[in-house]
Short mmCIF file of C-alpha atoms and ligand atoms in Angstrom, two decimals:
data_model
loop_
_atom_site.label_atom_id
_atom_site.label_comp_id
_atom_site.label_asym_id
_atom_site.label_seq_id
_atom_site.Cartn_x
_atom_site.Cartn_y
_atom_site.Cartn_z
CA UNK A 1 -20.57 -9.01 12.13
CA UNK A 2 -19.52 -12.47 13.61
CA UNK A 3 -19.80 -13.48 17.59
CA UNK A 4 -16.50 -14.21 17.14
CA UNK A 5 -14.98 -10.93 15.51
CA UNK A 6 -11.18 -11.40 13.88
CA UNK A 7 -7.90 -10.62 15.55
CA UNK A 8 -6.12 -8.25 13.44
CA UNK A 9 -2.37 -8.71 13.12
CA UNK A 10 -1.68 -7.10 9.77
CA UNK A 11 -1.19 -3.52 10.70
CA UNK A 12 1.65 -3.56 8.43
CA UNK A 13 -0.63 -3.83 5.68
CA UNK A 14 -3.19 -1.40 6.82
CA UNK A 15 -4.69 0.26 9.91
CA UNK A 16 -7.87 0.94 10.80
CA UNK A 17 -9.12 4.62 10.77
CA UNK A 18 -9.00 6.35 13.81
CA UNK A 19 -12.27 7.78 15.20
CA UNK A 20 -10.65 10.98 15.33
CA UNK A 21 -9.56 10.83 11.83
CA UNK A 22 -12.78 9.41 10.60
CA UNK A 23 -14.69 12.44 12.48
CA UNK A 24 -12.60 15.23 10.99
CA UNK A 25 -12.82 14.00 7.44
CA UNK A 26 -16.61 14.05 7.66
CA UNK A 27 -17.85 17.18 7.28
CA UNK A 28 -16.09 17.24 3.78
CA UNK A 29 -17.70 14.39 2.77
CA UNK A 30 -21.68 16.00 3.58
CA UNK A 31 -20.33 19.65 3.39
CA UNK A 32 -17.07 21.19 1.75
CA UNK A 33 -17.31 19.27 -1.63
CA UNK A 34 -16.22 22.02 -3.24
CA UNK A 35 -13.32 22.00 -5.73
CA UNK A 36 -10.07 22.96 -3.46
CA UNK A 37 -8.41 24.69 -6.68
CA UNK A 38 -11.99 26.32 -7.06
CA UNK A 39 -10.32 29.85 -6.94
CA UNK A 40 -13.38 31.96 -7.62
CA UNK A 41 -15.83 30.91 -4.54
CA UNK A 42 -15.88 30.85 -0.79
CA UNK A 43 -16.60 27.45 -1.14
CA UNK A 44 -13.62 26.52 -2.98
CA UNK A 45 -11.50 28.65 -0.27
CA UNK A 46 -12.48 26.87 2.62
CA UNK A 47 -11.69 23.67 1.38
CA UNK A 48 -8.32 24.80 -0.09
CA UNK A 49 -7.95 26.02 3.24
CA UNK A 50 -8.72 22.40 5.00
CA UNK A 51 -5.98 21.07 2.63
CA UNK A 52 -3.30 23.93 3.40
CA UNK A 53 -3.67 23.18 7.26
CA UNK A 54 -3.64 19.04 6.53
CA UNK A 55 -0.39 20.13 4.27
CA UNK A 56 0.84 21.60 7.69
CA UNK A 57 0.48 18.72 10.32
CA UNK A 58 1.89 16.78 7.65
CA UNK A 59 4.89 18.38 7.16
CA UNK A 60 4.71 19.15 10.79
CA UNK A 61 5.05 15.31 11.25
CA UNK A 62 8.03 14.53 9.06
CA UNK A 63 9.95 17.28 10.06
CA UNK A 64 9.64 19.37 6.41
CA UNK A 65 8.32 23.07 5.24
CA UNK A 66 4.35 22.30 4.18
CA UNK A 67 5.55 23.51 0.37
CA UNK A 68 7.77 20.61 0.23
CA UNK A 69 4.86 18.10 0.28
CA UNK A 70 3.45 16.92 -2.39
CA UNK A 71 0.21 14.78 -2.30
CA UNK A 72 -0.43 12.00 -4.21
CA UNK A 73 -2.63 8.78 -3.46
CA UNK A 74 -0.35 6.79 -1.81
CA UNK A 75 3.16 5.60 -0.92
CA UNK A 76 2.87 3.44 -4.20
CA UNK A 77 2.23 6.76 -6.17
CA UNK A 78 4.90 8.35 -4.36
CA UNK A 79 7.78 6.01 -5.17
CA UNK A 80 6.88 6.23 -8.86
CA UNK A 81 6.83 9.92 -8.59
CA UNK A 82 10.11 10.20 -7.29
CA UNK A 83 11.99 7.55 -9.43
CA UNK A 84 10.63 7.94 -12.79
CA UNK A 85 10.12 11.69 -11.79
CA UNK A 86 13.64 11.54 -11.23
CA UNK A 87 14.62 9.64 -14.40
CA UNK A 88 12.59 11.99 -16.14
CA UNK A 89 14.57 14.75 -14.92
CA UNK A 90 18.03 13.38 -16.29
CA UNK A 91 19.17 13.79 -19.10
CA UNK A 92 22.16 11.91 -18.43
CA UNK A 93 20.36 8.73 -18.18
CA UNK A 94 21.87 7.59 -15.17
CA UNK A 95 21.69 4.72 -13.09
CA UNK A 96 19.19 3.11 -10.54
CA UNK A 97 20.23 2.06 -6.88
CA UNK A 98 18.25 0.02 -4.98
CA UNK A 99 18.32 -2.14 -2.73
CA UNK A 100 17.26 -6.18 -2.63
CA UNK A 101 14.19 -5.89 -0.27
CA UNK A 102 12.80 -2.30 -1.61
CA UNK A 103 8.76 -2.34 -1.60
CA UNK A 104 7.70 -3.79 -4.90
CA UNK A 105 6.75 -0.07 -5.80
CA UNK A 106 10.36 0.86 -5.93
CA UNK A 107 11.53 -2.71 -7.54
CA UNK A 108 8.81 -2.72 -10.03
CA UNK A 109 9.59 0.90 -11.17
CA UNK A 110 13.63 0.09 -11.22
CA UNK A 111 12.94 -2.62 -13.32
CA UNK A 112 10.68 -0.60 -15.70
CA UNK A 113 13.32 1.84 -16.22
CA UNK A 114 15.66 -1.30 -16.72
CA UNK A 115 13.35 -2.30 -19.68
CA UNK A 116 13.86 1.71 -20.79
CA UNK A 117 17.36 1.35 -21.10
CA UNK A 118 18.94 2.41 -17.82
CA UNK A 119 21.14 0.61 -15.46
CA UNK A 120 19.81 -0.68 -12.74
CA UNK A 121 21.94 -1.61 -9.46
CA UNK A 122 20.94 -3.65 -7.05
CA UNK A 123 22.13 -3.72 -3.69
CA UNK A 124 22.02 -6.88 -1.15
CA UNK A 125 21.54 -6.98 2.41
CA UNK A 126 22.93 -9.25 4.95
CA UNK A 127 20.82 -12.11 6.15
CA UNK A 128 19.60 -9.59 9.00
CA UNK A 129 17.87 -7.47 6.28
CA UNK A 130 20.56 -4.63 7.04
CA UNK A 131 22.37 -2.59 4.48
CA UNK A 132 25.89 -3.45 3.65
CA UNK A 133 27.11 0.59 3.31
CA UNK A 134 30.16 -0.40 1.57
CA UNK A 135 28.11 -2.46 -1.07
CA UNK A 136 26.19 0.62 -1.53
CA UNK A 137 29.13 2.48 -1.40
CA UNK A 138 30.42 0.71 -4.70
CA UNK A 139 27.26 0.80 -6.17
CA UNK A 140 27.20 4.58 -6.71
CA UNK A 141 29.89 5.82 -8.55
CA UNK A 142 29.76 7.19 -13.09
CA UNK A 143 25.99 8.51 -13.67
CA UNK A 144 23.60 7.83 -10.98
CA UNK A 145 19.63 9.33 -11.50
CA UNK A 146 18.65 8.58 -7.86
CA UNK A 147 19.66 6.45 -4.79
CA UNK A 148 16.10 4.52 -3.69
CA UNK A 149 16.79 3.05 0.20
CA UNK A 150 13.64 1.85 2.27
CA UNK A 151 14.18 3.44 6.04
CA UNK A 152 12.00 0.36 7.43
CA UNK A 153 10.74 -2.78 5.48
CA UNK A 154 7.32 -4.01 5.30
CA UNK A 155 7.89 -7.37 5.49
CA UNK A 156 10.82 -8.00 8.16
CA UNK A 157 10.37 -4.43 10.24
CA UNK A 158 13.85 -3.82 10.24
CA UNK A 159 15.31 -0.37 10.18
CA UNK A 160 18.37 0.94 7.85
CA UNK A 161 21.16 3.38 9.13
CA UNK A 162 19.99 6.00 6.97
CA UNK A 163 21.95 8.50 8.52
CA UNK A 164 24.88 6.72 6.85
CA UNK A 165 23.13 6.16 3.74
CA UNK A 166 22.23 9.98 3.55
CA UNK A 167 26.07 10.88 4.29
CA UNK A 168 27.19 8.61 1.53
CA UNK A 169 24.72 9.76 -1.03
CA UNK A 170 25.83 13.44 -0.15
CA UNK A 171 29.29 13.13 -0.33
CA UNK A 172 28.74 11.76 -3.84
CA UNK A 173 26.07 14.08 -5.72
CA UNK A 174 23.60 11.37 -5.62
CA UNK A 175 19.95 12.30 -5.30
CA UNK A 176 18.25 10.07 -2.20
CA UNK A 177 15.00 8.86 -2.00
CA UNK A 178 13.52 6.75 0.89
CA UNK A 179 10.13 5.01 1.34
CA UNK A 180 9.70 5.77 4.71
CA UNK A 181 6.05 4.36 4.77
CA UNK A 182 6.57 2.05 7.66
CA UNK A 183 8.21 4.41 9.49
CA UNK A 184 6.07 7.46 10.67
CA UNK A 185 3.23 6.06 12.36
CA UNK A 186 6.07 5.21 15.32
CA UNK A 187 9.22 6.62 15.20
CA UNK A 188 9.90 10.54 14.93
CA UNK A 189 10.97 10.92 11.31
CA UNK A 190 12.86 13.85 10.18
CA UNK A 191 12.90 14.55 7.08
CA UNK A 192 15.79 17.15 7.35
CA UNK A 193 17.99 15.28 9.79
CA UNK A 194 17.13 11.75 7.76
CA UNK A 195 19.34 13.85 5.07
CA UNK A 196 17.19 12.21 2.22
CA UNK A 197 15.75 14.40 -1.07
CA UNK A 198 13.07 12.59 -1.76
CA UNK A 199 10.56 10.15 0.68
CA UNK A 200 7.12 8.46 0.35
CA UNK A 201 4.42 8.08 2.97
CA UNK A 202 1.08 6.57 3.01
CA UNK A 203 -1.83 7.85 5.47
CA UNK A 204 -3.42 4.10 6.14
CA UNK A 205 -0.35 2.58 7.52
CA UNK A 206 -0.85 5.28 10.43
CA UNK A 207 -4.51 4.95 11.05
CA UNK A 208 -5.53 7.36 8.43
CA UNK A 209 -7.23 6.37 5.28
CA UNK A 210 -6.56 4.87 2.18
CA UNK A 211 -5.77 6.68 -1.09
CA UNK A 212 -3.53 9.39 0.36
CA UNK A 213 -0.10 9.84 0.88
CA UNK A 214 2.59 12.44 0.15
CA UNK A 215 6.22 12.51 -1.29
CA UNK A 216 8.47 14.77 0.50
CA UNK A 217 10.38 16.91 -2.48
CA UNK A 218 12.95 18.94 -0.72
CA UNK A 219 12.86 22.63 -2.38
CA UNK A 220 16.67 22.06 -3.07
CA UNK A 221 15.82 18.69 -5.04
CA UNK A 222 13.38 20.81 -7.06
CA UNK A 223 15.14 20.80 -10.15
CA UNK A 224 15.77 17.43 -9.82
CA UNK A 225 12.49 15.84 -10.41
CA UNK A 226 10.28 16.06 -13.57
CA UNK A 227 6.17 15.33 -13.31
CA UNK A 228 5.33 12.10 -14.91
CA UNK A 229 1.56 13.05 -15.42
CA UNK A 230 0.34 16.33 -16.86
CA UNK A 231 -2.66 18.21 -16.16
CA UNK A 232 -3.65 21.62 -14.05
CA UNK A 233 -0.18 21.93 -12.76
CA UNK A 234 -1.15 21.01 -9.13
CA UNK A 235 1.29 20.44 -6.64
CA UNK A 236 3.68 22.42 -7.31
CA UNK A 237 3.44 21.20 -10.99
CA UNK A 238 4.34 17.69 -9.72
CA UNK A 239 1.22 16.02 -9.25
CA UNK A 240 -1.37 17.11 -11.27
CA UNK A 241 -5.43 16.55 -10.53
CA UNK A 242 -8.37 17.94 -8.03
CA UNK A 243 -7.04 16.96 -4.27
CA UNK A 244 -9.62 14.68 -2.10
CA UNK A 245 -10.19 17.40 0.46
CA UNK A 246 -11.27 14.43 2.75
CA UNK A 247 -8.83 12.42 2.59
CA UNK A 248 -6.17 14.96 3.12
CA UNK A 249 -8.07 16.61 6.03
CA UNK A 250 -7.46 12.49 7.11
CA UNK A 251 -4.35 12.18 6.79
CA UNK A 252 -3.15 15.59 9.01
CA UNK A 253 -5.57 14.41 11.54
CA UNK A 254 -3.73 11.40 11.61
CA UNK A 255 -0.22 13.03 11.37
CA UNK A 256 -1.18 14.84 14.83
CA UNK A 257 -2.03 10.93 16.52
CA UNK A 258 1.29 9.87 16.23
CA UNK A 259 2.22 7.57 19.26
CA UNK A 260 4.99 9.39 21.97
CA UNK A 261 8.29 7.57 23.08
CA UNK A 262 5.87 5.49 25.75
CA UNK A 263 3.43 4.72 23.83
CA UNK A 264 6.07 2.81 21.52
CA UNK A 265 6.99 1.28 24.38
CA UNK A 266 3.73 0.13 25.38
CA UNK A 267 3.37 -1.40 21.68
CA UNK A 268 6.86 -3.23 22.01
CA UNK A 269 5.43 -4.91 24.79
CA UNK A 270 2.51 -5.75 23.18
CA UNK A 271 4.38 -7.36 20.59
CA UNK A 272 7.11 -9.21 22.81
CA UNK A 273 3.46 -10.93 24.64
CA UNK A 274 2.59 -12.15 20.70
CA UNK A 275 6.41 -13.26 20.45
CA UNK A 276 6.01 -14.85 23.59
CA UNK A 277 2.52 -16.74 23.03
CA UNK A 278 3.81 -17.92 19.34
CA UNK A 279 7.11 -19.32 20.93
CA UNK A 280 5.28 -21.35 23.24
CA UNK A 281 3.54 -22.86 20.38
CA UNK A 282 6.48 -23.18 18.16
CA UNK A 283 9.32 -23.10 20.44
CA UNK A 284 11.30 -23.86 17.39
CA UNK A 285 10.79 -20.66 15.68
CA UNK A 286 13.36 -18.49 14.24
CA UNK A 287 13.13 -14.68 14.17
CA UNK A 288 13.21 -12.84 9.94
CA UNK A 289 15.77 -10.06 10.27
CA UNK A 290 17.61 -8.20 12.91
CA UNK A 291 15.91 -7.98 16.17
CA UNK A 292 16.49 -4.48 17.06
CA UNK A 293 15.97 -1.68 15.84
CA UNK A 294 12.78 -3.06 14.46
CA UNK A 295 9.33 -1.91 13.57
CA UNK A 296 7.47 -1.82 16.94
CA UNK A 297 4.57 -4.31 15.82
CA UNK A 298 6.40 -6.42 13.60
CA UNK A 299 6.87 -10.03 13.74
CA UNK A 300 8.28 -12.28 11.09
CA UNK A 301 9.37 -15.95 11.98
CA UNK A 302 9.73 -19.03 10.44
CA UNK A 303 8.75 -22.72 11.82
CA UNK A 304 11.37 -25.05 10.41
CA UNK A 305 8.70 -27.79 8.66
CA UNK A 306 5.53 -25.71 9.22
CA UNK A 307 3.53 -25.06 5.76
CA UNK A 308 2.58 -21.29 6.52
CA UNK A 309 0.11 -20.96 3.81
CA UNK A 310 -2.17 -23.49 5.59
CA UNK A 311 -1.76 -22.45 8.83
CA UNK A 312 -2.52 -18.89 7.89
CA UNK A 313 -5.46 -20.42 5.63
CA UNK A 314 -6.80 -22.89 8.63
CA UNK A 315 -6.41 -19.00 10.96
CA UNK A 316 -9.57 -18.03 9.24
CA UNK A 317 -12.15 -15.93 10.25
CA UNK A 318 -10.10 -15.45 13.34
CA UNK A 319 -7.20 -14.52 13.10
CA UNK A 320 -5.78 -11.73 10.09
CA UNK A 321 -2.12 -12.39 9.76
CA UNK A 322 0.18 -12.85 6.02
CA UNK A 323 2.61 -15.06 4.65
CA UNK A 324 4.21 -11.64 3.55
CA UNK A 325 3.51 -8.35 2.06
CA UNK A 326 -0.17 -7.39 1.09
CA UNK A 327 0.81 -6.46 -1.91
CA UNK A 328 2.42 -9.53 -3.54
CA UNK A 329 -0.89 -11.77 -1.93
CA UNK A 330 -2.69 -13.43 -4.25
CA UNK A 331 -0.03 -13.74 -6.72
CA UNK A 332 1.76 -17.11 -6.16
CA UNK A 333 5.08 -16.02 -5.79
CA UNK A 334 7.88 -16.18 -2.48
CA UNK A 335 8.73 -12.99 -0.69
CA UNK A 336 11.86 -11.70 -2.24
CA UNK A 337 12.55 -9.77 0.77
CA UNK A 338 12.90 -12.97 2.17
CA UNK A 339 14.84 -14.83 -0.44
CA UNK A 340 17.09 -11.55 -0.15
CA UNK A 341 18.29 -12.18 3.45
CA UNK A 342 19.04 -15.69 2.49
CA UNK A 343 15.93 -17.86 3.23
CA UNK A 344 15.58 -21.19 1.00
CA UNK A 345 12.49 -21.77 -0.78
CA UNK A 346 11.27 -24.29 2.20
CA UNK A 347 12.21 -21.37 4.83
CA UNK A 348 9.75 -18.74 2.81
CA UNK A 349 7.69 -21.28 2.86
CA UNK A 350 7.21 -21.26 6.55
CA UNK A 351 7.47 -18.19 6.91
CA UNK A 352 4.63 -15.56 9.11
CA UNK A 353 4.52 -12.02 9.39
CA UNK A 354 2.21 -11.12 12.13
CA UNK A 355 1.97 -7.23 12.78
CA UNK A 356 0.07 -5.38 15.77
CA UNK A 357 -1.00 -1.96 15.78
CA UNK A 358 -0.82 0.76 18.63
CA UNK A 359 -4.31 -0.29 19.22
CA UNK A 360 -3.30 -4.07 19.92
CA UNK A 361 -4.62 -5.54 23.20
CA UNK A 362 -2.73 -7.89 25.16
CA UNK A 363 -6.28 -9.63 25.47
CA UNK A 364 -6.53 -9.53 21.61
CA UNK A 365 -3.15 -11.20 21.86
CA UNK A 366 -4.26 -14.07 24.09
CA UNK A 367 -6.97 -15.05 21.25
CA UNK A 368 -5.06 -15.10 18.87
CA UNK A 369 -3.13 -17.23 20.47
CA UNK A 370 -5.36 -19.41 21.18
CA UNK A 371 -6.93 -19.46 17.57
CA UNK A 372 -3.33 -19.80 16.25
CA UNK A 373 -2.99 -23.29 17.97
CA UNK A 374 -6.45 -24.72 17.12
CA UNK A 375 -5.25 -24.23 13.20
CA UNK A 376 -2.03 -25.16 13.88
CA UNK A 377 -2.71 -28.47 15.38
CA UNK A 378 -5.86 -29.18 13.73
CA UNK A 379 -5.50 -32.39 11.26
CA UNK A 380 -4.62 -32.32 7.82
CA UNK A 381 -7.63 -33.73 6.18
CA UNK A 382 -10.10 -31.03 8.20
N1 PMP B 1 5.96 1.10 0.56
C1 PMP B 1 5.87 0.37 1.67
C2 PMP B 1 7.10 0.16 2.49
C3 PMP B 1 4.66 -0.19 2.04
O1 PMP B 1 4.59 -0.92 3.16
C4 PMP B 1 3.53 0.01 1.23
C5 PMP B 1 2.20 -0.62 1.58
N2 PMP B 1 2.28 -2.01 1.69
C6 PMP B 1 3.67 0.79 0.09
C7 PMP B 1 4.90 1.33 -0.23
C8 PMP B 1 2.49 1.08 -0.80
O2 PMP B 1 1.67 2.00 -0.16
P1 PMP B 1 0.23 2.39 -0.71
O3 PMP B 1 -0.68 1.29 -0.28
O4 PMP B 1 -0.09 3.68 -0.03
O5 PMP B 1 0.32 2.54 -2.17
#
């Protein structure tokens, strides 16, 4: 531990773990170790039986029946499961849809089927991040496998219409997928009235832990999706391999933590301080994406002439923000989210996302603040 402990403002890349969450999943760390699909024992019962009620406040959370979620180890996991699963399914060998700023996980996987032999359509955005529905409109017509639309992005916090995706997509046949990652641990997702098939969530962007998450399969989509892994046929077949009873004991405790309507409100304001501190230091800075609706900790701006990679470098131990997504970090490449809205290579360049959590404190705020212009202003050659 330092005297001088870091500001986190990467929630968008992970939370921390709840206390609550931490304290339920302990006891099946030290005590119910036994195998969940352990159908002979008491043992194995009980922690079946801590699964089965996490399976609940999950689905209790998203707005689905319990049997429609399947667990897997992340949101990562579940976007492969649903588009290759999906692809796997088809015998027609239809197309891809995507759009330009999809996670990596859903790009990566497009363009793997790509390399398989299907189509693959991409669909842009406008330079506010948002969704041109008539674009995707056009993109969906002959053989389509599945529809793959992000409901919030990681990167730029915006949020898509999906109600108008999901009515588009229906009138057509297609089968609809959403990575709705960044969207539970704030806004009251539906799985039902979202009007999607198919959509991914991860338990450590919503202050659960890491290595679980869960793709909604709607029973009607059943059919529709193959397993791309084999093994004891659990999950309802889908996802095969012994459940950590821990982890998904974490992640419904954390599915029953979700912030209300004020508590979102408390976090806007929160973030609107951070906006306000970083505009005084930059008072040139230009706002990533649409402004609202918007992820409720998410802040992505550009300093025309700023090099954001040093800044964020010169921010350390202090301060925890990202030039972009934690999963593209360490390789050297520009956000394509970014380059999608319209951003030059200079403006990617100096570009910051800086993310609080419900958890953020206005004091928190003020230090980073403060830490933000010592590295900003702080000579070259240091
Ligand atoms: N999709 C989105 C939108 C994400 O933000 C993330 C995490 N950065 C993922 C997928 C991957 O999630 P996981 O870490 O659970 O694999």
């Amino acid at each position: 531990m330092t005297s001088n402990p870091t500001v986190f403002l990467d929630h968008q890349a992970s939370t921390p773990v709840s206390q609550a969450v931490l304290e339920a999943m302990l006891p099946y760390f030290s005590g119910g170790y036994a195998n969940p699909h352990s159908e002979d024992h008491s043992a194995g019962w009980a922690a079946s039986q801590a699964i089965e009620a996490a399976r609940e406040q999950v689905a209790c959370a998203v707005g689905a029946e319990p049997s429609e979620i399947v667990f897997t180890s992340g949101a990562t996991e579940s976007n492969n499961l649903a588009l290759l699963g999906a692809a796997a399914a088809d015998g027609e060998r239809g197309a891809i849809v995507v759009s330009a700023i999809e996670h990596k996980s859903v790009l990566a996987i497009g363009r793997a089927l790509q390399r398989a032999g299907r189509e693959l359509r991409v669909v842009p955005v406008d330079e506010s991040g948002l969704l041109n529905i008539d674009a995707l409109a056009a993109a969906i017509y002959g053989d389509v496998t599945i529809v793959s639309i992000g409901a919030v992005n990681n990167e730029i916090g915006v949020v898509q219409d999906m109600a108008a995706v999901a009515d588009l997509c229906r009138s057509r046949g297609a089968l609809l997928h959403s990575d709705v990652t960044q969207g539970v641990g704030w806004s009251a997702v539906d799985v039902e009235t979202m009007g999607v098939d198919l959509a991914s969530f991860s338990a450590h962007k919503l202050r659960g832990p890491k290595g679980i998450g869960a793709l909604f399969v709607s029973l009607a989509a059943t059919d529709r999706i193959a397993p791309v892994m084999h093994g004891g046929g659990q999950e309802r077949g889908l996802r095969p391999g012994t459940l950590p009873t821990p982890l998904c004991v974490g992640f419904g405790a954390a599915c029953t933590l979700l912030p209300n309507k004020a508590d979102v409100e408390s976090w806007r304001l929160v973030t609107r301080h951070l906006l306000n501190g970083v505009e005084q230091l930059f008072p040139n800075l230009i706002l990533n994406g649409a402004g609202d609706p918007r992820h409720p900790g998410n802040l992505n701006f550009r300093v025309p002439g700023i090099d954001a990679q040093l800044l964020v470098a010169r921010a350390q131990p202090h301060v925890a923000l990202s030039r972009g997504a934690a999963c593209t970090s360490g390789i050297p490449e520009q956000s394509h989210v970014l380059r999608a809205i319209g951003l030059s290579e200079e403006e990617a360049d100096a570009s910051i996302r800086l993310s609080t959590g419900l958890d953020t404190t206005f004091s928190e705020i003020d230090a980073a603040i403060v830490e933000l212009a010592k590295a900003a202003y702080l000579p070259e050659s240091l």
